[in-house]
């Protein structure tokens, strides 16, 4: 059974940085496409960034140039480096693993950007 555990969320001031980590277990990590999504209160869950098993990346327009997704297959982990954070980045951030159209989610980690 696929298991994903996120960490690294917290409270940060506008303009600050955070690095989210997602540790994967109980599956062959290198075969999966990985992603980060977020959900703000009262809003739908949205894609933030994704990285394919081949290393190709894509980003939501709202985070391009500020966020970077990466993966380390040796550590079964995916990361999201978030710079120049804005209050509108406040949300619960979820890690996802996708293979053959089947998606598994982590439990989420809260990111709050506020002064």
mmCIF file with all atom_site columns, C-alpha atoms in Angstrom:
data_model
loop_
_atom_site.group_PDB
_atom_site.id
_atom_site.type_symbol
_atom_site.label_atom_id
_atom_site.label_alt_id
_atom_site.label_comp_id
_atom_site.label_asym_id
_atom_site.label_entity_id
_atom_site.label_seq_id
_atom_site.pdbx_PDB_ins_code
_atom_site.Cartn_x
_atom_site.Cartn_y
_atom_site.Cartn_z
_atom_site.occupancy
_atom_site.B_iso_or_equiv
_atom_site.pdbx_formal_charge
_atom_site.auth_seq_id
_atom_site.auth_comp_id
_atom_site.auth_asym_id
_atom_site.auth_atom_id
_atom_site.pdbx_PDB_model_num
ATOM 1   C CA . UNK A 1 1   ? 0.000   0.000  0.000   1.00 0.00 ? 1   UNK A CA 1
ATOM 2   C CA . UNK A 1 2   ? 1.381   3.363  -1.078  1.00 0.00 ? 2   UNK A CA 1
ATOM 3   C CA . UNK A 1 3   ? 2.237   5.639  1.825   1.00 0.00 ? 3   UNK A CA 1
ATOM 4   C CA . UNK A 1 4   ? 3.149   9.332  1.622   1.00 0.00 ? 4   UNK A CA 1
ATOM 5   C CA . UNK A 1 5   ? 4.162   11.501 4.556   1.00 0.00 ? 5   UNK A CA 1
ATOM 6   C CA . UNK A 1 6   ? 4.627   15.251 4.138   1.00 0.00 ? 6   UNK A CA 1
ATOM 7   C CA . UNK A 1 7   ? 6.675   17.507 6.378   1.00 0.00 ? 7   UNK A CA 1
ATOM 8   C CA . UNK A 1 8   ? 8.160   20.981 6.429   1.00 0.00 ? 8   UNK A CA 1
ATOM 9   C CA . UNK A 1 9   ? 5.071   23.141 6.656   1.00 0.00 ? 9   UNK A CA 1
ATOM 10  C CA . UNK A 1 10  ? 4.698   25.991 9.113   1.00 0.00 ? 10  UNK A CA 1
ATOM 11  C CA . UNK A 1 11  ? 4.251   29.697 9.589   1.00 0.00 ? 11  UNK A CA 1
ATOM 12  C CA . UNK A 1 12  ? 6.407   32.038 7.525   1.00 0.00 ? 12  UNK A CA 1
ATOM 13  C CA . UNK A 1 13  ? 6.392   35.747 6.822   1.00 0.00 ? 13  UNK A CA 1
ATOM 14  C CA . UNK A 1 14  ? 5.668   37.089 3.341   1.00 0.00 ? 14  UNK A CA 1
ATOM 15  C CA . UNK A 1 15  ? 8.797   36.909 1.222   1.00 0.00 ? 15  UNK A CA 1
ATOM 16  C CA . UNK A 1 16  ? 10.123  33.976 3.196   1.00 0.00 ? 16  UNK A CA 1
ATOM 17  C CA . UNK A 1 17  ? 10.925  30.431 2.156   1.00 0.00 ? 17  UNK A CA 1
ATOM 18  C CA . UNK A 1 18  ? 9.938   26.906 3.108   1.00 0.00 ? 18  UNK A CA 1
ATOM 19  C CA . UNK A 1 19  ? 10.932  23.501 1.851   1.00 0.00 ? 19  UNK A CA 1
ATOM 20  C CA . UNK A 1 20  ? 8.334   20.750 1.897   1.00 0.00 ? 20  UNK A CA 1
ATOM 21  C CA . UNK A 1 21  ? 9.343   17.120 1.856   1.00 0.00 ? 21  UNK A CA 1
ATOM 22  C CA . UNK A 1 22  ? 7.335   14.018 1.043   1.00 0.00 ? 22  UNK A CA 1
ATOM 23  C CA . UNK A 1 23  ? 8.664   10.638 2.060   1.00 0.00 ? 23  UNK A CA 1
ATOM 24  C CA . UNK A 1 24  ? 7.259   7.706  0.129   1.00 0.00 ? 24  UNK A CA 1
ATOM 25  C CA . UNK A 1 25  ? 7.179   4.081  1.118   1.00 0.00 ? 25  UNK A CA 1
ATOM 26  C CA . UNK A 1 26  ? 5.699   0.715  0.207   1.00 0.00 ? 26  UNK A CA 1
ATOM 27  C CA . UNK A 1 27  ? 5.936   1.238  -3.544  1.00 0.00 ? 27  UNK A CA 1
ATOM 28  C CA . UNK A 1 28  ? 8.480   1.552  -6.329  1.00 0.00 ? 28  UNK A CA 1
ATOM 29  C CA . UNK A 1 29  ? 8.915   5.302  -6.118  1.00 0.00 ? 29  UNK A CA 1
ATOM 30  C CA . UNK A 1 30  ? 10.889  5.712  -9.343  1.00 0.00 ? 30  UNK A CA 1
ATOM 31  C CA . UNK A 1 31  ? 7.960   4.471  -11.435 1.00 0.00 ? 31  UNK A CA 1
ATOM 32  C CA . UNK A 1 32  ? 5.520   7.097  -10.188 1.00 0.00 ? 32  UNK A CA 1
ATOM 33  C CA . UNK A 1 33  ? 4.738   10.615 -11.299 1.00 0.00 ? 33  UNK A CA 1
ATOM 34  C CA . UNK A 1 34  ? 4.778   12.846 -8.239  1.00 0.00 ? 34  UNK A CA 1
ATOM 35  C CA . UNK A 1 35  ? 3.063   16.102 -7.473  1.00 0.00 ? 35  UNK A CA 1
ATOM 36  C CA . UNK A 1 36  ? 2.250   18.781 -4.955  1.00 0.00 ? 36  UNK A CA 1
ATOM 37  C CA . UNK A 1 37  ? -1.262  20.128 -4.630  1.00 0.00 ? 37  UNK A CA 1
ATOM 38  C CA . UNK A 1 38  ? -2.751  22.641 -2.263  1.00 0.00 ? 38  UNK A CA 1
ATOM 39  C CA . UNK A 1 39  ? -6.158  23.475 -0.894  1.00 0.00 ? 39  UNK A CA 1
ATOM 40  C CA . UNK A 1 40  ? -7.037  26.773 0.718   1.00 0.00 ? 40  UNK A CA 1
ATOM 41  C CA . UNK A 1 41  ? -10.156 27.185 2.906   1.00 0.00 ? 41  UNK A CA 1
ATOM 42  C CA . UNK A 1 42  ? -13.267 27.326 0.779   1.00 0.00 ? 42  UNK A CA 1
ATOM 43  C CA . UNK A 1 43  ? -11.389 26.502 -2.409  1.00 0.00 ? 43  UNK A CA 1
ATOM 44  C CA . UNK A 1 44  ? -10.844 23.412 -4.496  1.00 0.00 ? 44  UNK A CA 1
ATOM 45  C CA . UNK A 1 45  ? -7.634  21.459 -4.418  1.00 0.00 ? 45  UNK A CA 1
ATOM 46  C CA . UNK A 1 46  ? -5.282  22.678 -7.144  1.00 0.00 ? 46  UNK A CA 1
ATOM 47  C CA . UNK A 1 47  ? -2.081  21.483 -8.730  1.00 0.00 ? 47  UNK A CA 1
ATOM 48  C CA . UNK A 1 48  ? 0.994   23.416 -7.626  1.00 0.00 ? 48  UNK A CA 1
ATOM 49  C CA . UNK A 1 49  ? 3.783   21.447 -9.289  1.00 0.00 ? 49  UNK A CA 1
ATOM 50  C CA . UNK A 1 50  ? 4.412   18.027 -10.758 1.00 0.00 ? 50  UNK A CA 1
ATOM 51  C CA . UNK A 1 51  ? 7.402   15.958 -11.759 1.00 0.00 ? 51  UNK A CA 1
ATOM 52  C CA . UNK A 1 52  ? 7.228   12.885 -13.948 1.00 0.00 ? 52  UNK A CA 1
ATOM 53  C CA . UNK A 1 53  ? 9.182   9.740  -13.349 1.00 0.00 ? 53  UNK A CA 1
ATOM 54  C CA . UNK A 1 54  ? 11.457  10.969 -16.127 1.00 0.00 ? 54  UNK A CA 1
ATOM 55  C CA . UNK A 1 55  ? 12.103  14.258 -14.351 1.00 0.00 ? 55  UNK A CA 1
ATOM 56  C CA . UNK A 1 56  ? 9.944   16.574 -16.455 1.00 0.00 ? 56  UNK A CA 1
ATOM 57  C CA . UNK A 1 57  ? 8.296   19.318 -14.435 1.00 0.00 ? 57  UNK A CA 1
ATOM 58  C CA . UNK A 1 58  ? 5.340   21.631 -14.718 1.00 0.00 ? 58  UNK A CA 1
ATOM 59  C CA . UNK A 1 59  ? 4.023   24.377 -12.480 1.00 0.00 ? 59  UNK A CA 1
ATOM 60  C CA . UNK A 1 60  ? 0.901   26.379 -11.859 1.00 0.00 ? 60  UNK A CA 1
ATOM 61  C CA . UNK A 1 61  ? 1.251   29.848 -13.319 1.00 0.00 ? 61  UNK A CA 1
ATOM 62  C CA . UNK A 1 62  ? 0.848   31.364 -9.874  1.00 0.00 ? 62  UNK A CA 1
ATOM 63  C CA . UNK A 1 63  ? 4.045   29.732 -8.587  1.00 0.00 ? 63  UNK A CA 1
ATOM 64  C CA . UNK A 1 64  ? 6.297   29.757 -11.646 1.00 0.00 ? 64  UNK A CA 1
ATOM 65  C CA . UNK A 1 65  ? 9.665   31.290 -10.855 1.00 0.00 ? 65  UNK A CA 1
ATOM 66  C CA . UNK A 1 66  ? 9.086   30.972 -7.097  1.00 0.00 ? 66  UNK A CA 1
ATOM 67  C CA . UNK A 1 67  ? 8.612   27.240 -6.450  1.00 0.00 ? 67  UNK A CA 1
ATOM 68  C CA . UNK A 1 68  ? 10.796  24.324 -7.502  1.00 0.00 ? 68  UNK A CA 1
ATOM 69  C CA . UNK A 1 69  ? 9.825   20.665 -7.405  1.00 0.00 ? 69  UNK A CA 1
ATOM 70  C CA . UNK A 1 70  ? 12.485  17.970 -7.297  1.00 0.00 ? 70  UNK A CA 1
ATOM 71  C CA . UNK A 1 71  ? 12.769  14.281 -6.548  1.00 0.00 ? 71  UNK A CA 1
ATOM 72  C CA . UNK A 1 72  ? 15.407  11.969 -5.171  1.00 0.00 ? 72  UNK A CA 1
ATOM 73  C CA . UNK A 1 73  ? 14.671  8.411  -6.215  1.00 0.00 ? 73  UNK A CA 1
ATOM 74  C CA . UNK A 1 74  ? 17.440  7.076  -3.986  1.00 0.00 ? 74  UNK A CA 1
ATOM 75  C CA . UNK A 1 75  ? 15.683  8.574  -0.968  1.00 0.00 ? 75  UNK A CA 1
ATOM 76  C CA . UNK A 1 76  ? 12.140  7.875  -2.185  1.00 0.00 ? 76  UNK A CA 1
ATOM 77  C CA . UNK A 1 77  ? 11.350  11.522 -1.677  1.00 0.00 ? 77  UNK A CA 1
ATOM 78  C CA . UNK A 1 78  ? 9.927   14.514 -3.482  1.00 0.00 ? 78  UNK A CA 1
ATOM 79  C CA . UNK A 1 79  ? 10.483  18.108 -2.443  1.00 0.00 ? 79  UNK A CA 1
ATOM 80  C CA . UNK A 1 80  ? 8.930   21.502 -2.997  1.00 0.00 ? 80  UNK A CA 1
ATOM 81  C CA . UNK A 1 81  ? 11.180  24.502 -2.477  1.00 0.00 ? 81  UNK A CA 1
ATOM 82  C CA . UNK A 1 82  ? 8.994   27.570 -2.001  1.00 0.00 ? 82  UNK A CA 1
ATOM 83  C CA . UNK A 1 83  ? 10.551  31.022 -2.189  1.00 0.00 ? 83  UNK A CA 1
ATOM 84  C CA . UNK A 1 84  ? 9.105   34.528 -2.136  1.00 0.00 ? 84  UNK A CA 1
ATOM 85  C CA . UNK A 1 85  ? 6.034   33.240 -0.386  1.00 0.00 ? 85  UNK A CA 1
ATOM 86  C CA . UNK A 1 86  ? 2.848   35.279 -0.483  1.00 0.00 ? 86  UNK A CA 1
ATOM 87  C CA . UNK A 1 87  ? -0.205  35.283 1.790   1.00 0.00 ? 87  UNK A CA 1
ATOM 88  C CA . UNK A 1 88  ? -2.185  33.708 -1.051  1.00 0.00 ? 88  UNK A CA 1
ATOM 89  C CA . UNK A 1 89  ? 0.096   30.668 -0.853  1.00 0.00 ? 89  UNK A CA 1
ATOM 90  C CA . UNK A 1 90  ? -1.512  29.821 2.481   1.00 0.00 ? 90  UNK A CA 1
ATOM 91  C CA . UNK A 1 91  ? -3.076  26.374 2.203   1.00 0.00 ? 91  UNK A CA 1
ATOM 92  C CA . UNK A 1 92  ? -2.761  22.746 3.139   1.00 0.00 ? 92  UNK A CA 1
ATOM 93  C CA . UNK A 1 93  ? -0.204  21.205 0.812   1.00 0.00 ? 93  UNK A CA 1
ATOM 94  C CA . UNK A 1 94  ? -0.613  17.601 -0.288  1.00 0.00 ? 94  UNK A CA 1
ATOM 95  C CA . UNK A 1 95  ? 1.857   15.230 -1.875  1.00 0.00 ? 95  UNK A CA 1
ATOM 96  C CA . UNK A 1 96  ? 0.538   12.907 -4.583  1.00 0.00 ? 96  UNK A CA 1
ATOM 97  C CA . UNK A 1 97  ? 1.754   9.787  -6.335  1.00 0.00 ? 97  UNK A CA 1
ATOM 98  C CA . UNK A 1 98  ? 0.231   8.767  -9.671  1.00 0.00 ? 98  UNK A CA 1
ATOM 99  C CA . UNK A 1 99  ? 0.614   5.646  -11.757 1.00 0.00 ? 99  UNK A CA 1
ATOM 100 C CA . UNK A 1 100 ? -1.719  4.563  -14.515 1.00 0.00 ? 100 UNK A CA 1
ATOM 101 C CA . UNK A 1 101 ? -4.285  7.149  -13.536 1.00 0.00 ? 101 UNK A CA 1
ATOM 102 C CA . UNK A 1 102 ? -4.453  6.009  -9.945  1.00 0.00 ? 102 UNK A CA 1
ATOM 103 C CA . UNK A 1 103 ? -3.583  8.736  -7.419  1.00 0.00 ? 103 UNK A CA 1
ATOM 104 C CA . UNK A 1 104 ? -2.602  8.367  -3.805  1.00 0.00 ? 104 UNK A CA 1
ATOM 105 C CA . UNK A 1 105 ? -2.494  11.335 -1.406  1.00 0.00 ? 105 UNK A CA 1
ATOM 106 C CA . UNK A 1 106 ? -0.557  12.184 1.685   1.00 0.00 ? 106 UNK A CA 1
ATOM 107 C CA . UNK A 1 107 ? -2.212  13.603 4.784   1.00 0.00 ? 107 UNK A CA 1
ATOM 108 C CA . UNK A 1 108 ? -1.176  17.185 4.043   1.00 0.00 ? 108 UNK A CA 1
ATOM 109 C CA . UNK A 1 109 ? 0.924   19.824 5.756   1.00 0.00 ? 109 UNK A CA 1
ATOM 110 C CA . UNK A 1 110 ? -0.218  23.328 6.616   1.00 0.00 ? 110 UNK A CA 1
ATOM 111 C CA . UNK A 1 111 ? 1.603   26.322 5.160   1.00 0.00 ? 111 UNK A CA 1
ATOM 112 C CA . UNK A 1 112 ? 0.645   29.725 6.519   1.00 0.00 ? 112 UNK A CA 1
ATOM 113 C CA . UNK A 1 113 ? 2.134   32.909 5.100   1.00 0.00 ? 113 UNK A CA 1
ATOM 114 C CA . UNK A 1 114 ? 1.412   35.837 7.376   1.00 0.00 ? 114 UNK A CA 1
ATOM 115 C CA . UNK A 1 115 ? 3.109   38.724 9.082   1.00 0.00 ? 115 UNK A CA 1
#
